[in-house]
Coordinates of C-alpha atoms in Angstrom, one line a residue:
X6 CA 122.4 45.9 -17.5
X7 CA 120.2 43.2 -16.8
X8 CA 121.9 40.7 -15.4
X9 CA 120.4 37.7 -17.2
X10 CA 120.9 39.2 -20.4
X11 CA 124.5 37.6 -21.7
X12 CA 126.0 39.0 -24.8
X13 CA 128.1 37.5 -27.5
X14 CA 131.5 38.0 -28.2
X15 CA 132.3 40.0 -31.6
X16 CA 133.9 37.7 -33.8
X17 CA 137.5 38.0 -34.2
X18 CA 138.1 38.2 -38.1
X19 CA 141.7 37.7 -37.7
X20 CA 141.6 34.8 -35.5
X21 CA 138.8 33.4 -38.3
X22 CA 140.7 34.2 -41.1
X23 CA 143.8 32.1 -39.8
X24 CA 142.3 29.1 -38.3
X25 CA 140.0 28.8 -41.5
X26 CA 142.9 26.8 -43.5
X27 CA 146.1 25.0 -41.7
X28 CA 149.0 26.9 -42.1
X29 CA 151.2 24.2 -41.3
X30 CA 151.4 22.5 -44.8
X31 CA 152.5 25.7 -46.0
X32 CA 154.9 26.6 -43.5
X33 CA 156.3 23.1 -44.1
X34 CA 158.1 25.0 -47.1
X35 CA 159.7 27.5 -45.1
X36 CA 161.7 25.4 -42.6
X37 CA 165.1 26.1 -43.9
X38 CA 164.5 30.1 -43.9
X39 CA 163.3 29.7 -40.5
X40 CA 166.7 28.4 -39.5
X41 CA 168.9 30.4 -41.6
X42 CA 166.9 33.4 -40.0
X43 CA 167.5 32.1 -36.3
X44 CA 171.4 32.0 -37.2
X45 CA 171.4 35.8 -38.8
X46 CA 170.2 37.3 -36.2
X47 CA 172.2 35.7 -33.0
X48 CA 170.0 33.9 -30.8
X49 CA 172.1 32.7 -27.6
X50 CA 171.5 30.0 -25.5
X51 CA 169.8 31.5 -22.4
X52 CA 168.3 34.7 -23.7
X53 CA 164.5 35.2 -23.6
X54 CA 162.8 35.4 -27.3
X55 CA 159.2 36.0 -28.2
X56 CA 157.9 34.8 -31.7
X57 CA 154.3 36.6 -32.6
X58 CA 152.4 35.3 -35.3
X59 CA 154.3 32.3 -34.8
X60 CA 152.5 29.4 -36.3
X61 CA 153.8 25.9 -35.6
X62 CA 157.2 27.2 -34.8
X63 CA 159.5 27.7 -38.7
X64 CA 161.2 30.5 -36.5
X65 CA 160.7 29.8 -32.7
X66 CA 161.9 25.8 -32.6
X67 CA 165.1 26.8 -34.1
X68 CA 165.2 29.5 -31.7
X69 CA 165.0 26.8 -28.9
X70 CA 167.4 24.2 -30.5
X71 CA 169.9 27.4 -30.2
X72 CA 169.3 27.3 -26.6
X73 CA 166.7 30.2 -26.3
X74 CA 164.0 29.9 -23.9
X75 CA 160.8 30.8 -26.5
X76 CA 157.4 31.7 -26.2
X77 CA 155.2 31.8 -29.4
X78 CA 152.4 33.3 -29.4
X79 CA 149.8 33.1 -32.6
X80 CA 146.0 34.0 -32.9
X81 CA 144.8 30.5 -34.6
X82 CA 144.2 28.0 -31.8
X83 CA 145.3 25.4 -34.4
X84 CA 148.9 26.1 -34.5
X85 CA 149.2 26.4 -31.4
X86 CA 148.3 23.1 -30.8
X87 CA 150.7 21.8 -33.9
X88 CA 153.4 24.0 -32.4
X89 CA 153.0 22.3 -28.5
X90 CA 152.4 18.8 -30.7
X91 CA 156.2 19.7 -32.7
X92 CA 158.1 20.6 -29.5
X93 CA 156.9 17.6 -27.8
X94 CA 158.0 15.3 -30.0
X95 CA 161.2 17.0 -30.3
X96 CA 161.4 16.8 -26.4
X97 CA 161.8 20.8 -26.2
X98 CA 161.5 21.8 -22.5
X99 CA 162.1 25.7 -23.2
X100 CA 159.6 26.1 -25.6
X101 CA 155.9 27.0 -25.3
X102 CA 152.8 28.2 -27.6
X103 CA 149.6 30.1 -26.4
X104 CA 146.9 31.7 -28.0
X105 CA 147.5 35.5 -28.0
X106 CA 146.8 39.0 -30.4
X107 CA 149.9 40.5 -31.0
X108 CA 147.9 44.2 -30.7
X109 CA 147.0 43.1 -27.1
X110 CA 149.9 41.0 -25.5
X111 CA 147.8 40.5 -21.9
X112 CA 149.3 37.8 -20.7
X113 CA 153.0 39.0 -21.3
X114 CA 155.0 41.2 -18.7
X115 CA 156.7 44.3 -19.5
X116 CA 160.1 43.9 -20.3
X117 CA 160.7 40.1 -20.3
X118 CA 162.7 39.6 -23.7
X119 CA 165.5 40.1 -25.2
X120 CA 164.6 39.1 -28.9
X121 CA 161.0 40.1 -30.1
X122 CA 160.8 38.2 -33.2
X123 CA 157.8 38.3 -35.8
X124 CA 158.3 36.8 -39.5
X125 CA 155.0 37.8 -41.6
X126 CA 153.0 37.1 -38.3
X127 CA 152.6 40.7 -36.4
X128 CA 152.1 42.5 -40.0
X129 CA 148.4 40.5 -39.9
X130 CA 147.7 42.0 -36.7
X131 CA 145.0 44.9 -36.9
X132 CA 145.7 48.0 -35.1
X133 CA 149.4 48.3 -36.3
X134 CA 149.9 51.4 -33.9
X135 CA 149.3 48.9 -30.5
X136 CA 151.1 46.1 -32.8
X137 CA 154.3 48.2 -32.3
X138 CA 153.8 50.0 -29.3
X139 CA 153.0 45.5 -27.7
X140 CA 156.7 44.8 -29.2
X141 CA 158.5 47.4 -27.5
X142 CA 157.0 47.2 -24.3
X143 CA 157.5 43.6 -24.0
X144 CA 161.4 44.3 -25.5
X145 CA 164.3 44.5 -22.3
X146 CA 166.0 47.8 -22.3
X147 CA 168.9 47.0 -24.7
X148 CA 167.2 44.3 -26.8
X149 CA 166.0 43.5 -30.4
X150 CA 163.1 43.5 -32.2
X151 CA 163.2 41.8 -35.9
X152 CA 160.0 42.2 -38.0
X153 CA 159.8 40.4 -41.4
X154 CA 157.1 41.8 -43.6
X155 CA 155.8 41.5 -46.8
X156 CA 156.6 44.6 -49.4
X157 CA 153.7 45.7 -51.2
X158 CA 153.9 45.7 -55.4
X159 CA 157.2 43.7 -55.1
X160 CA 157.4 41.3 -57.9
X161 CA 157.9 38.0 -55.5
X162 CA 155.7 35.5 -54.7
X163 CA 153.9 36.6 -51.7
X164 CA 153.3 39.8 -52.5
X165 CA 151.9 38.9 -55.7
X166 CA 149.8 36.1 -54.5
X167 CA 148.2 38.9 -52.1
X168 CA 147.8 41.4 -54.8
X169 CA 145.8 38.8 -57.0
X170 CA 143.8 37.5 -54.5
X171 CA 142.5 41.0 -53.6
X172 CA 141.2 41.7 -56.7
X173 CA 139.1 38.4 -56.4
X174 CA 138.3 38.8 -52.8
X175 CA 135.1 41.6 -51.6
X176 CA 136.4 45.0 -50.2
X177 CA 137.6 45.5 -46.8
X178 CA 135.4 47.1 -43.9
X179 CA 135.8 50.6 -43.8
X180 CA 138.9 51.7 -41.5
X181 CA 140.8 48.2 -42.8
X182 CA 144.5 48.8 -42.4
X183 CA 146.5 46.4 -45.1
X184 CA 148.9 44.2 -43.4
X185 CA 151.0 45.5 -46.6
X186 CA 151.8 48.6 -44.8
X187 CA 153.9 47.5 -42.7
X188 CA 156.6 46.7 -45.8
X189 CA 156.8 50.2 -46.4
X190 CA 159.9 51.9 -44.5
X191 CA 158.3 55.0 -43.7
X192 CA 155.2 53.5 -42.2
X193 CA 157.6 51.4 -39.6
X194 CA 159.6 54.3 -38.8
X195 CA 156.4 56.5 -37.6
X196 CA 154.6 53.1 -36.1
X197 CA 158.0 52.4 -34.1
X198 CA 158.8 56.0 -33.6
X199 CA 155.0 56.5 -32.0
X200 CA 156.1 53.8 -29.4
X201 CA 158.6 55.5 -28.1
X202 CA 162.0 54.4 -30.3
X203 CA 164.2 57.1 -32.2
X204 CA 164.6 56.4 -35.6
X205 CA 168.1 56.5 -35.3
X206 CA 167.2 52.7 -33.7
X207 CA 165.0 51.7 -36.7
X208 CA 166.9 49.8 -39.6
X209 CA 165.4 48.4 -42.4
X210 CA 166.7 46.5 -45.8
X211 CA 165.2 44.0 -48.0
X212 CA 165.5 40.5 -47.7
X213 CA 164.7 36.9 -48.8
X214 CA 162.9 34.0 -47.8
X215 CA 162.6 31.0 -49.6
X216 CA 160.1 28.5 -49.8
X217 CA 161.3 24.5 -51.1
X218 CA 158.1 22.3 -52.1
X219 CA 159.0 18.9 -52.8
X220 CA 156.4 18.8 -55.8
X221 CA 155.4 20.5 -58.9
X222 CA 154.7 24.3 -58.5
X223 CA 150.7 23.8 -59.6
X224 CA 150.8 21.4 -56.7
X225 CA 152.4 24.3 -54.0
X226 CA 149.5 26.2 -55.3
X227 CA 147.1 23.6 -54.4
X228 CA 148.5 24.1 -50.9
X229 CA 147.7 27.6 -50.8
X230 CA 144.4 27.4 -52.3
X231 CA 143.6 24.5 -49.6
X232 CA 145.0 26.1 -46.4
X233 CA 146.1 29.5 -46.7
X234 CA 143.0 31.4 -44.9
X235 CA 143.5 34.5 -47.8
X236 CA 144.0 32.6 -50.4
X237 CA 140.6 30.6 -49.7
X238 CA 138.2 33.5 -48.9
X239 CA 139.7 34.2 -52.6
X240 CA 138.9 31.4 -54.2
X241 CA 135.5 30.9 -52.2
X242 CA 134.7 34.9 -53.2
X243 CA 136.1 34.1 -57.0
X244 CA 133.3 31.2 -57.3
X245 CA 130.3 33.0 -56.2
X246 CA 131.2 35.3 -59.5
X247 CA 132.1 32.4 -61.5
X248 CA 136.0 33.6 -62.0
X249 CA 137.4 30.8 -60.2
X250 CA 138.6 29.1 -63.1
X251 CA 140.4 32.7 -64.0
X252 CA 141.8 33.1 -60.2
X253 CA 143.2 29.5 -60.6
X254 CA 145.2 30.3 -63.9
X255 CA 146.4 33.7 -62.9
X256 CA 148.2 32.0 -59.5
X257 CA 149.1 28.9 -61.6
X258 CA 150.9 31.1 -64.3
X259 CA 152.7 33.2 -61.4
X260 CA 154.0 29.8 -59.5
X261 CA 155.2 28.3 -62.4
X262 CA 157.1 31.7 -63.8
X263 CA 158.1 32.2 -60.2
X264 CA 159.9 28.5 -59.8
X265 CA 163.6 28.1 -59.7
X266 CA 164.2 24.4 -59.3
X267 CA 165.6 22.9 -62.0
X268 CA 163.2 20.0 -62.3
X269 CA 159.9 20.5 -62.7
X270 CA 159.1 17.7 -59.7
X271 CA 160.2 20.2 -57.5
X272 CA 159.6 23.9 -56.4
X273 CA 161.7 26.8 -55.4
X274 CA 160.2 29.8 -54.8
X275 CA 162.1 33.1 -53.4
X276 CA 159.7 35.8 -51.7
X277 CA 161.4 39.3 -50.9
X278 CA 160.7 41.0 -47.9
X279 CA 161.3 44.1 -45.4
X280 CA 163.4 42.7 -42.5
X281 CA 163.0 45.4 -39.7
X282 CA 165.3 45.0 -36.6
X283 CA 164.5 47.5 -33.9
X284 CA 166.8 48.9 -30.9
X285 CA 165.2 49.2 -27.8
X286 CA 166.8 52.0 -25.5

């Protein structure tokens, strides 16, 4: 190869498609089910606990007000800056953020955690066969793994929100895994299984996670349509057709019939998922 010849980088699609918007405002909603989620699954002051896909920290800054020493790890530069930026100003000391792809964990050793923890983060990740076979070699001998993942056709928000913006949005490339896979049982049982875990270690059971908006549910949709990288490449696909104004009352329609607060200045949304926790031997 000529050595003056320099060649550019492949675009990363996943990195794009999550530093296109700023999670943040929407993960905002989903502060409280990060903490309940920290308590349910026993995080102890002085283990070591990895969060992939980890935004600006819902799951791995109540893992380090437990006592955890955390490392999150998330594709969009972004929120890894808002996640460094939140544990500074809550003066965390064992907590930090980098820029990682949870199919490719380079920087992390074998072995070094004892709580893998990934809540709708890994599930984005392509390749989900490396995805799994990353988490367990990072996992200790004897520790956890705990995936939360959207269920395809479930009724909730989240996987409805998904659904309708697929229909707007163009096709995949060819060989596209859906992140929705990975809320079916089987598929985590073979994914894990190919790693090198029995399925005797492999649990799985449905779950909730709740998202509190302190506004009207059209105005939680205007957070998702502003900053959630999916949603957008929706809407921004929807437009160029001229069905944006169709794509906008079909997600309008399924936040307000999906709202449980009891005033209708605020916004309750439950979103069932697949909680996978994972035995490493």
């Amino acid at each position: 190869m000529d050595p003056n010849l320099t060649t550019t980088p492949l675009p990363n699609a996943n990195k794009a498609l999550w530093e296109k918007g700023d999670f943040t405002r929407i993960a905002a909603a989903m502060r409280e089910s990060g903490e309940a989620l920290v308590k349910s699954i026993g995080v102890e002051e002085g283990i070591r606990v990895l969060d992939l896909g980890c935004g600006d920290g819902t799951t791995a800054i109540p893992a380090a007000q437990a006592g955890a020493n955390v490392v999150g790890v998330d594709i969009a530069r972004n929120l890894v800056t808002a996640g460094n930026a939140r544990a500074k100003a809550l003066q965390l000391s064992n907590i930090r953020f980098e820029e990682g792809d949870a199919s490719d964990l380079v920087n992390l050793e074998d072995r070094g955690f004892d709580v893998v923890v990934s809540m709708f983060g890994a599930m984005f990740a392509p390749r989900p066969g490396d995805v799994a076979r990353e988490m367990v070699r990072v996992t200790k001998p004897g520790g956890r793994i705990v995936m939360g993942n959207w269920i395809p056709g479930d009724p909730t928000l989240v996987a409805q929100i998904l659904r309708i913006s697929s229909v707007y949005s163009p096709p995949p490339p060819e060989g596209f895994i859906s992140p929705m896979t990975w809320g079916v049982e089987a598929n985590v049982i073979e994914r894990f299984q190919a790693a090198g875990i029995p399925p005797v270690n492999i649990t799985c059971e449905k779950d909730t996670y709740t998202f509190n908006y302190p506004g009207p549910a059209t105005n939680f949709l205007s957070q998702f349509r502003n900053f959630y990288g999916p949603t957008m490449n929706a809407f921004e696909a929807a437009a160029k057709t001229g069905n944006g104004e169709e794509l906008q009352n079909e997600l309008d329609l399924l936040f307000n019939r999906q709202n449980q607060a009891k005033t209708n200045d605020a916004t309750t949304i439950p979103a069932s998922f697949l909680r996978v926790t994972v035995r490493v031997p």
